[in-house]
Amino acid sequence: MGKVLRFPVERRQPHVALTWDDVWDQYQIAVVGVGPNLLQWCSGYPEAIDLLISLGQRFGLPIFDLTPQGKVA
């Protein structure tokens, strides 16, 4: 099991977040709080989750899945 994070407080700290971008109809993965923000887009959920986990591990940051699929899990 992963560590439970207090989302509103932890979101102010450096993190990696996965969201759905309605404008582009794609998933957006953002690395926030580590230098300039890094944004990447993916069209499929499995690819987006893989990239989210990969970036979280690469930068050693907590990850947040803010998509409807992530809220169900």
C-alpha positions as CSV (number, residue, x, y, z in Angstrom):
1,M,0.0,0.0,0.0
2,G,1.1,3.5,-0.7
3,K,1.4,6.4,1.7
4,V,-1.8,8.4,2.2
5,L,-1.2,12.0,1.4
6,R,-3.3,15.0,2.5
7,F,-4.0,16.2,-1.1
8,P,-4.7,19.9,-0.7
9,V,-1.7,20.5,1.5
10,E,0.7,18.1,-0.5
11,R,-0.3,19.6,-3.8
12,R,1.6,22.8,-2.9
13,Q,4.7,20.7,-2.6
14,P,6.6,19.4,-5.7
15,H,4.6,16.5,-7.3
16,V,3.6,14.8,-10.6
17,A,-0.1,15.0,-11.5
18,L,-2.2,13.3,-14.2
19,T,-5.3,15.2,-15.4
20,W,-7.7,15.2,-18.3
21,D,-7.3,18.2,-20.6
22,D,-10.8,18.9,-22.2
23,V,-9.3,21.4,-24.7
24,W,-7.0,18.9,-26.3
25,D,-9.0,15.7,-25.5
26,Q,-5.8,14.2,-24.1
27,Y,-4.3,13.3,-20.7
28,Q,-1.9,15.8,-19.3
29,I,1.1,14.8,-17.1
30,A,2.7,17.7,-15.2
31,V,5.8,17.8,-13.1
32,V,5.2,20.7,-10.7
33,G,7.7,22.4,-8.4
34,V,11.0,21.1,-9.8
35,G,12.5,23.9,-11.9
36,P,10.3,24.9,-14.9
37,N,7.0,22.9,-15.0
38,L,7.3,20.0,-17.4
39,L,4.1,19.1,-19.3
40,Q,3.4,16.1,-21.5
41,W,0.3,14.8,-23.2
42,C,-0.9,11.3,-24.0
43,S,-4.0,10.1,-25.8
44,G,-4.5,6.8,-23.9
45,Y,-4.9,6.2,-20.2
46,P,-2.5,3.2,-19.9
47,E,0.3,5.2,-21.6
48,A,-0.5,8.2,-19.3
49,I,-0.3,6.1,-16.2
50,D,3.0,4.6,-17.3
51,L,4.4,8.1,-17.9
52,L,3.0,9.4,-14.6
53,I,4.7,6.6,-12.6
54,S,7.9,6.9,-14.6
55,L,8.2,10.7,-14.0
56,G,7.3,10.2,-10.3
57,Q,10.1,7.7,-9.9
58,R,12.6,9.7,-12.0
59,F,12.2,12.9,-9.9
60,G,11.4,11.1,-6.6
61,L,8.1,12.9,-6.2
62,P,4.6,11.9,-5.1
63,I,2.1,11.2,-7.9
64,F,-1.5,12.2,-8.2
65,D,-4.1,10.7,-10.6
66,L,-6.8,13.3,-10.8
67,T,-8.7,11.7,-13.7
68,P,-12.2,10.1,-13.4
69,Q,-10.5,6.7,-13.7
70,G,-8.1,7.5,-10.8
71,K,-10.9,8.6,-8.6
72,V,-12.7,5.3,-9.1
73,A,-9.6,3.2,-8.2
